[in-house]
Amino acid sequence: MDIFFAGTITTSDTLKWIAMYVADNPKVQAKIHKELDGLGNDVGKLRHCRNKMNYCEAVQREVLRMRPAAPAGLRHQTIRDTKLGGYDIPKGTLVYANIWAIHHDPKNWESPEVFKPERFLNKDGSLKEVDHKIWLPFASGKRKCVGEAIAKANLMTIMALFFRRFKVSFPPGVQPDFEPVMYEIACSPKPQKLIVQKRK
Ligand code: HEM
């Protein structure tokens, strides 16, 4: 149950956010298509291609930064009286880590509300080292997400297979709604229409 509950809506919500951010940023979409087209037929052998998909990886990181699927992680409980940031937290208190706030803090990120995958890339297109103090969509510590590796692999595979064949856009005149619905632990997009077109 843990795996099916924790591993499904998180991944599907992230895929929906990816489709929305890409549809809203045609230049990003063009770069994704260019990267995937450059892989030729290799895209079917994704295991060998992950290290050639830096731009797709940067898009994934940026989407997980802006819309982390579990923006407050899971509840934890202090096992002893604790002091944190000047606050006394008694033993037995339920605590959440505010991942959303860390990901949107202008002290950590330049223009945090701007969707910019390039912030994860060096000038030569290679991926920057991730700073896990400020980028932690899978939380941190001993009880961080056990599904991180499988989630990342799934996201990359589905992204690559989808964007190789399709392009996405919002219907003309439609204003996309990026305000998330925070339900229990989730951060889901509201239902809305996207146009999916086959690429030539
Ligand atoms: C984009 C996808 C995903 C994101 C953003 C995500 C994020 C998270 C976060 C933030 C936590 C809370 C950790 C904490 O509060 O300490 C968590 C826990 C967990 N995740 Fe994920 N997750 C994703 C996908 C998956 C997948 C695919 C699986 C399983 C196949 C999975 C299994 C779990 C489990 C079992 C826990 C509880 C771990 C524990 O309590 O020790 N997750 N995840």
mmCIF file of C-alpha atoms and ligand atoms in Angstrom:
data_model
loop_
_atom_site.group_PDB
_atom_site.id
_atom_site.type_symbol
_atom_site.label_atom_id
_atom_site.label_comp_id
_atom_site.label_asym_id
_atom_site.label_seq_id
_atom_site.Cartn_x
_atom_site.Cartn_y
_atom_site.Cartn_z
ATOM 1 C CA MET A 1 0.000 0.000 0.000
ATOM 2 C CA ASP A 2 2.854 2.383 0.856
ATOM 3 C CA ILE A 3 4.375 1.920 -2.569
ATOM 4 C CA PHE A 4 1.099 2.245 -4.476
ATOM 5 C CA PHE A 5 -0.093 5.232 -2.464
ATOM 6 C CA ALA A 6 3.209 7.104 -2.220
ATOM 7 C CA GLY A 7 4.368 6.188 -5.705
ATOM 8 C CA THR A 8 1.411 6.910 -7.971
ATOM 9 C CA ILE A 9 -0.145 10.356 -7.429
ATOM 10 C CA THR A 10 3.308 11.850 -6.776
ATOM 11 C CA THR A 11 4.592 10.709 -10.149
ATOM 12 C CA SER A 12 1.383 11.411 -12.099
ATOM 13 C CA ASP A 13 1.039 14.908 -10.599
ATOM 14 C CA THR A 14 4.659 15.670 -11.504
ATOM 15 C CA LEU A 15 4.028 14.503 -15.086
ATOM 16 C CA LYS A 16 0.985 16.789 -15.294
ATOM 17 C CA TRP A 17 3.033 19.750 -14.015
ATOM 18 C CA ILE A 18 5.766 18.936 -16.544
ATOM 19 C CA ALA A 19 3.193 18.964 -19.380
ATOM 20 C CA MET A 20 1.783 22.285 -18.146
ATOM 21 C CA TYR A 21 5.097 24.090 -17.672
ATOM 22 C CA VAL A 22 6.365 22.830 -21.024
ATOM 23 C CA ALA A 23 3.141 23.895 -22.782
ATOM 24 C CA ASP A 24 3.500 27.349 -21.231
ATOM 25 C CA ASN A 25 7.158 27.707 -22.288
ATOM 26 C CA PRO A 26 7.553 27.040 -26.025
ATOM 27 C CA LYS A 27 11.315 27.750 -25.907
ATOM 28 C CA VAL A 28 11.766 25.066 -23.255
ATOM 29 C CA GLN A 29 9.727 22.673 -25.377
ATOM 30 C CA ALA A 30 11.898 23.387 -28.418
ATOM 31 C CA LYS A 31 15.032 22.581 -26.387
ATOM 32 C CA ILE A 32 13.512 19.320 -25.134
ATOM 33 C CA HIS A 33 12.650 18.308 -28.705
ATOM 34 C CA LYS A 34 16.135 19.223 -29.913
ATOM 35 C CA GLU A 35 17.774 17.138 -27.195
ATOM 36 C CA LEU A 36 15.534 14.137 -27.831
ATOM 37 C CA ASP A 37 15.900 14.360 -31.617
ATOM 38 C CA GLY A 38 19.676 14.360 -31.109
ATOM 39 C CA LEU A 39 19.451 10.931 -29.482
ATOM 40 C CA GLY A 40 18.156 9.389 -32.707
ATOM 41 C CA ASN A 41 16.896 5.849 -32.243
ATOM 42 C CA ASP A 42 18.815 5.506 -29.008
ATOM 43 C CA VAL A 43 15.839 6.883 -27.127
ATOM 44 C CA GLY A 44 14.463 3.348 -26.980
ATOM 45 C CA LYS A 45 17.517 2.367 -24.970
ATOM 46 C CA LEU A 46 17.042 4.998 -22.318
ATOM 47 C CA ARG A 47 19.351 3.358 -19.837
ATOM 48 C CA HIS A 48 22.245 4.374 -22.078
ATOM 49 C CA CYS A 49 20.815 7.832 -22.733
ATOM 50 C CA ARG A 50 20.173 9.301 -19.286
ATOM 51 C CA ASN A 51 23.537 11.063 -19.300
ATOM 52 C CA LYS A 52 22.702 12.625 -22.681
ATOM 53 C CA MET A 53 19.441 14.139 -21.450
ATOM 54 C CA ASN A 54 20.735 16.981 -19.320
ATOM 55 C CA TYR A 55 18.125 19.438 -20.495
ATOM 56 C CA CYS A 56 15.224 17.057 -19.753
ATOM 57 C CA GLU A 57 16.789 16.407 -16.340
ATOM 58 C CA ALA A 58 16.968 20.163 -15.695
ATOM 59 C CA VAL A 59 13.276 20.514 -16.638
ATOM 60 C CA GLN A 60 12.399 17.715 -14.249
ATOM 61 C CA ARG A 61 14.391 19.332 -11.421
ATOM 62 C CA GLU A 62 12.811 22.719 -12.026
ATOM 63 C CA VAL A 63 9.276 21.283 -12.050
ATOM 64 C CA LEU A 64 9.999 19.385 -8.809
ATOM 65 C CA ARG A 65 11.349 22.611 -7.329
ATOM 66 C CA MET A 66 8.312 24.712 -8.257
ATOM 67 C CA ARG A 67 5.655 22.084 -7.645
ATOM 68 C CA PRO A 68 7.077 19.422 -5.290
ATOM 69 C CA ALA A 69 4.555 16.554 -5.231
ATOM 70 C CA ALA A 70 4.607 16.363 -1.415
ATOM 71 C CA PRO A 71 5.334 19.982 -0.441
ATOM 72 C CA ALA A 72 5.381 19.315 3.296
ATOM 73 C CA GLY A 73 6.691 15.743 3.140
ATOM 74 C CA LEU A 74 5.111 13.359 5.615
ATOM 75 C CA ARG A 75 4.404 13.962 9.283
ATOM 76 C CA HIS A 76 7.229 13.223 11.680
ATOM 77 C CA GLN A 77 7.284 13.255 15.466
ATOM 78 C CA THR A 78 10.004 14.571 17.744
ATOM 79 C CA ILE A 79 11.380 11.740 19.892
ATOM 80 C CA ARG A 80 12.790 14.096 22.531
ATOM 81 C CA ASP A 81 12.530 17.733 23.613
ATOM 82 C CA THR A 82 14.147 19.619 20.744
ATOM 83 C CA LYS A 83 15.369 23.149 20.038
ATOM 84 C CA LEU A 84 15.209 24.341 16.446
ATOM 85 C CA GLY A 85 15.754 27.843 15.081
ATOM 86 C CA GLY A 86 15.262 29.302 18.546
ATOM 87 C CA TYR A 87 11.991 27.429 19.153
ATOM 88 C CA ASP A 88 11.376 24.825 21.857
ATOM 89 C CA ILE A 89 9.635 21.801 20.395
ATOM 90 C CA PRO A 90 8.466 19.343 23.080
ATOM 91 C CA LYS A 91 8.857 15.581 22.713
ATOM 92 C CA GLY A 92 5.955 14.028 20.800
ATOM 93 C CA THR A 93 5.184 17.069 18.613
ATOM 94 C CA LEU A 94 4.070 16.397 15.044
ATOM 95 C CA VAL A 95 6.283 18.314 12.638
ATOM 96 C CA TYR A 96 6.390 18.890 8.905
ATOM 97 C CA ALA A 97 9.312 20.092 6.800
ATOM 98 C CA ASN A 98 8.160 23.028 4.670
ATOM 99 C CA ILE A 99 9.758 21.940 1.397
ATOM 100 C CA TRP A 100 7.597 24.425 -0.531
ATOM 101 C CA ALA A 101 9.005 27.385 1.415
ATOM 102 C CA ILE A 102 12.606 26.241 0.905
ATOM 103 C CA HIS A 103 11.989 25.831 -2.842
ATOM 104 C CA HIS A 104 10.386 29.280 -3.164
ATOM 105 C CA ASP A 105 12.685 31.278 -0.892
ATOM 106 C CA PRO A 106 14.402 34.146 -2.765
ATOM 107 C CA LYS A 107 17.361 33.685 -0.394
ATOM 108 C CA ASN A 108 17.911 30.288 -2.007
ATOM 109 C CA TRP A 109 16.782 30.888 -5.587
ATOM 110 C CA GLU A 110 16.990 33.845 -7.905
ATOM 111 C CA SER A 111 13.447 34.797 -9.065
ATOM 112 C CA PRO A 112 11.960 31.632 -7.526
ATOM 113 C CA GLU A 113 8.573 32.124 -9.224
ATOM 114 C CA VAL A 114 10.128 32.049 -12.699
ATOM 115 C CA PHE A 115 10.258 28.684 -14.465
ATOM 116 C CA LYS A 116 13.864 28.391 -15.575
ATOM 117 C CA PRO A 117 15.393 24.907 -16.066
ATOM 118 C CA GLU A 118 18.685 26.600 -17.035
ATOM 119 C CA ARG A 119 19.331 27.369 -13.359
ATOM 120 C CA PHE A 120 20.320 23.699 -12.997
ATOM 121 C CA LEU A 121 22.776 23.785 -15.908
ATOM 122 C CA ASN A 122 26.318 25.016 -16.324
ATOM 123 C CA LYS A 123 27.155 27.225 -19.310
ATOM 124 C CA ASP A 124 28.418 24.190 -21.272
ATOM 125 C CA GLY A 125 25.063 22.416 -20.798
ATOM 126 C CA SER A 126 26.315 19.976 -18.160
ATOM 127 C CA LEU A 127 24.248 19.540 -14.994
ATOM 128 C CA LYS A 128 25.172 21.493 -11.902
ATOM 129 C CA GLU A 129 25.789 19.672 -8.655
ATOM 130 C CA VAL A 130 22.468 19.635 -6.761
ATOM 131 C CA ASP A 131 22.489 21.540 -3.467
ATOM 132 C CA HIS A 132 20.360 19.232 -1.339
ATOM 133 C CA LYS A 133 19.972 21.861 1.373
ATOM 134 C CA ILE A 134 17.761 23.910 -0.943
ATOM 135 C CA TRP A 135 16.468 21.311 -3.451
ATOM 136 C CA LEU A 136 14.750 18.490 -1.612
ATOM 137 C CA PRO A 137 11.531 17.343 -3.333
ATOM 138 C CA PHE A 138 12.174 13.861 -1.925
ATOM 139 C CA ALA A 139 12.814 15.310 1.589
ATOM 140 C CA SER A 140 15.942 14.558 3.534
ATOM 141 C CA GLY A 141 17.442 12.257 6.143
ATOM 142 C CA LYS A 142 16.815 8.648 7.080
ATOM 143 C CA ARG A 143 13.135 8.662 6.174
ATOM 144 C CA LYS A 144 13.438 10.454 2.840
ATOM 145 C CA CYS A 145 11.496 9.032 -0.104
ATOM 146 C CA VAL A 146 12.502 5.414 -0.742
ATOM 147 C CA GLY A 147 11.162 5.665 -4.281
ATOM 148 C CA GLU A 148 13.391 8.542 -5.431
ATOM 149 C CA ALA A 149 15.445 6.530 -7.919
ATOM 150 C CA ILE A 150 12.447 4.777 -9.438
ATOM 151 C CA ALA A 151 10.470 8.055 -9.556
ATOM 152 C CA LYS A 152 13.263 9.875 -11.404
ATOM 153 C CA ALA A 153 13.737 6.993 -13.840
ATOM 154 C CA ASN A 154 9.985 6.820 -14.527
ATOM 155 C CA LEU A 155 9.705 10.571 -15.047
ATOM 156 C CA MET A 156 12.617 10.638 -17.477
ATOM 157 C CA THR A 157 11.424 7.602 -19.434
ATOM 158 C CA ILE A 158 7.863 8.864 -19.796
ATOM 159 C CA MET A 159 9.038 12.389 -20.596
ATOM 160 C CA ALA A 160 11.394 11.156 -23.290
ATOM 161 C CA LEU A 161 8.939 8.775 -24.916
ATOM 162 C CA PHE A 162 6.131 11.356 -24.819
ATOM 163 C CA PHE A 163 7.980 14.442 -26.020
ATOM 164 C CA ARG A 164 9.762 12.506 -28.753
ATOM 165 C CA ARG A 165 6.393 12.014 -30.435
ATOM 166 C CA PHE A 166 4.212 14.857 -29.188
ATOM 167 C CA LYS A 167 4.084 18.567 -28.514
ATOM 168 C CA VAL A 168 1.799 20.261 -26.021
ATOM 169 C CA SER A 169 0.144 23.660 -25.867
ATOM 170 C CA PHE A 170 -2.737 25.403 -24.139
ATOM 171 C CA PRO A 171 -5.827 26.099 -26.237
ATOM 172 C CA PRO A 172 -5.716 29.612 -27.746
ATOM 173 C CA GLY A 173 -7.005 32.269 -25.352
ATOM 174 C CA VAL A 174 -6.880 29.932 -22.362
ATOM 175 C CA GLN A 175 -5.070 31.191 -19.292
ATOM 176 C CA PRO A 176 -3.342 28.213 -17.619
ATOM 177 C CA ASP A 177 -3.901 27.913 -13.878
ATOM 178 C CA PHE A 178 -0.717 27.025 -11.985
ATOM 179 C CA GLU A 179 -2.311 27.458 -8.548
ATOM 180 C CA PRO A 180 -1.983 24.013 -6.942
ATOM 181 C CA VAL A 181 -4.696 22.193 -5.049
ATOM 182 C CA MET A 182 -3.135 21.189 -1.751
ATOM 183 C CA TYR A 183 -4.952 18.031 -0.729
ATOM 184 C CA GLU A 184 -3.678 16.125 2.322
ATOM 185 C CA ILE A 185 -0.012 15.706 1.403
ATOM 186 C CA ALA A 186 -0.384 16.310 -2.338
ATOM 187 C CA CYS A 187 0.152 19.326 -4.591
ATOM 188 C CA SER A 188 -1.972 18.647 -7.654
ATOM 189 C CA PRO A 189 -2.794 20.762 -10.694
ATOM 190 C CA LYS A 190 -6.442 21.661 -11.237
ATOM 191 C CA PRO A 191 -8.076 19.807 -14.140
ATOM 192 C CA GLN A 192 -7.620 21.828 -17.317
ATOM 193 C CA LYS A 193 -7.353 21.314 -21.059
ATOM 194 C CA LEU A 194 -4.104 20.853 -22.962
ATOM 195 C CA ILE A 195 -3.702 20.264 -26.672
ATOM 196 C CA VAL A 196 -1.491 17.293 -27.504
ATOM 197 C CA GLN A 197 -0.336 17.188 -31.118
ATOM 198 C CA LYS A 198 1.659 14.546 -32.911
ATOM 199 C CA ARG A 199 4.999 15.828 -34.168
ATOM 200 C CA LYS A 200 5.785 15.207 -37.806
HETATM 201 C C1 HEM B 1 7.903 12.570 -8.136
HETATM 202 C C2 HEM B 1 7.763 11.511 -7.362
HETATM 203 C C3 HEM B 1 7.896 11.489 -5.862
HETATM 204 C C4 HEM B 1 8.110 12.512 -4.960
HETATM 205 C C5 HEM B 1 8.262 14.008 -5.251
HETATM 206 C C6 HEM B 1 8.160 11.899 -3.641
HETATM 207 C C7 HEM B 1 8.368 12.603 -2.468
HETATM 208 C C8 HEM B 1 8.336 12.042 -1.201
HETATM 209 C C9 HEM B 1 8.464 12.785 0.029
HETATM 210 C C10 HEM B 1 8.664 14.297 0.141
HETATM 211 C C11 HEM B 1 8.372 11.895 1.043
HETATM 212 C C12 HEM B 1 8.370 12.241 2.549
HETATM 213 C C13 HEM B 1 9.681 11.965 3.231
HETATM 214 C C14 HEM B 1 9.734 12.576 4.595
HETATM 215 O O1 HEM B 1 8.829 13.313 5.003
HETATM 216 O O2 HEM B 1 10.721 12.333 5.304
HETATM 217 C C15 HEM B 1 8.190 10.577 0.469
HETATM 218 C C16 HEM B 1 8.079 9.412 1.189
HETATM 219 C C17 HEM B 1 7.899 8.158 0.640
HETATM 220 N N1 HEM B 1 7.875 7.855 -0.697
HETATM 221 FE FE1 HEM B 1 8.031 9.186 -2.226
HETATM 222 N N2 HEM B 1 7.979 10.548 -3.766
HETATM 223 C C18 HEM B 1 7.834 10.246 -5.098
HETATM 224 C C19 HEM B 1 7.669 8.990 -5.654
HETATM 225 C C20 HEM B 1 7.672 7.806 -4.953
HETATM 226 C C21 HEM B 1 7.633 6.489 -5.545
HETATM 227 C C22 HEM B 1 7.628 6.201 -7.061
HETATM 228 C C23 HEM B 1 7.603 5.590 -4.517
HETATM 229 C C24 HEM B 1 7.572 4.088 -4.528
HETATM 230 C C25 HEM B 1 7.767 3.333 -5.584
HETATM 231 C C26 HEM B 1 7.621 6.348 -3.278
HETATM 232 C C27 HEM B 1 7.584 5.796 -2.016
HETATM 233 C C28 HEM B 1 7.660 6.501 -0.833
HETATM 234 C C29 HEM B 1 7.542 5.894 0.493
HETATM 235 C C30 HEM B 1 7.292 4.407 0.798
HETATM 236 C C31 HEM B 1 7.707 6.930 1.422
HETATM 237 C C32 HEM B 1 7.730 6.836 2.948
HETATM 238 C C33 HEM B 1 9.167 6.625 3.374
HETATM 239 C C34 HEM B 1 9.332 6.472 4.874
HETATM 240 O O3 HEM B 1 8.479 6.893 5.642
HETATM 241 O O4 HEM B 1 10.369 5.917 5.274
HETATM 242 N N3 HEM B 1 7.682 7.683 -3.579
HETATM 243 N N4 HEM B 1 8.182 10.700 -0.897
#
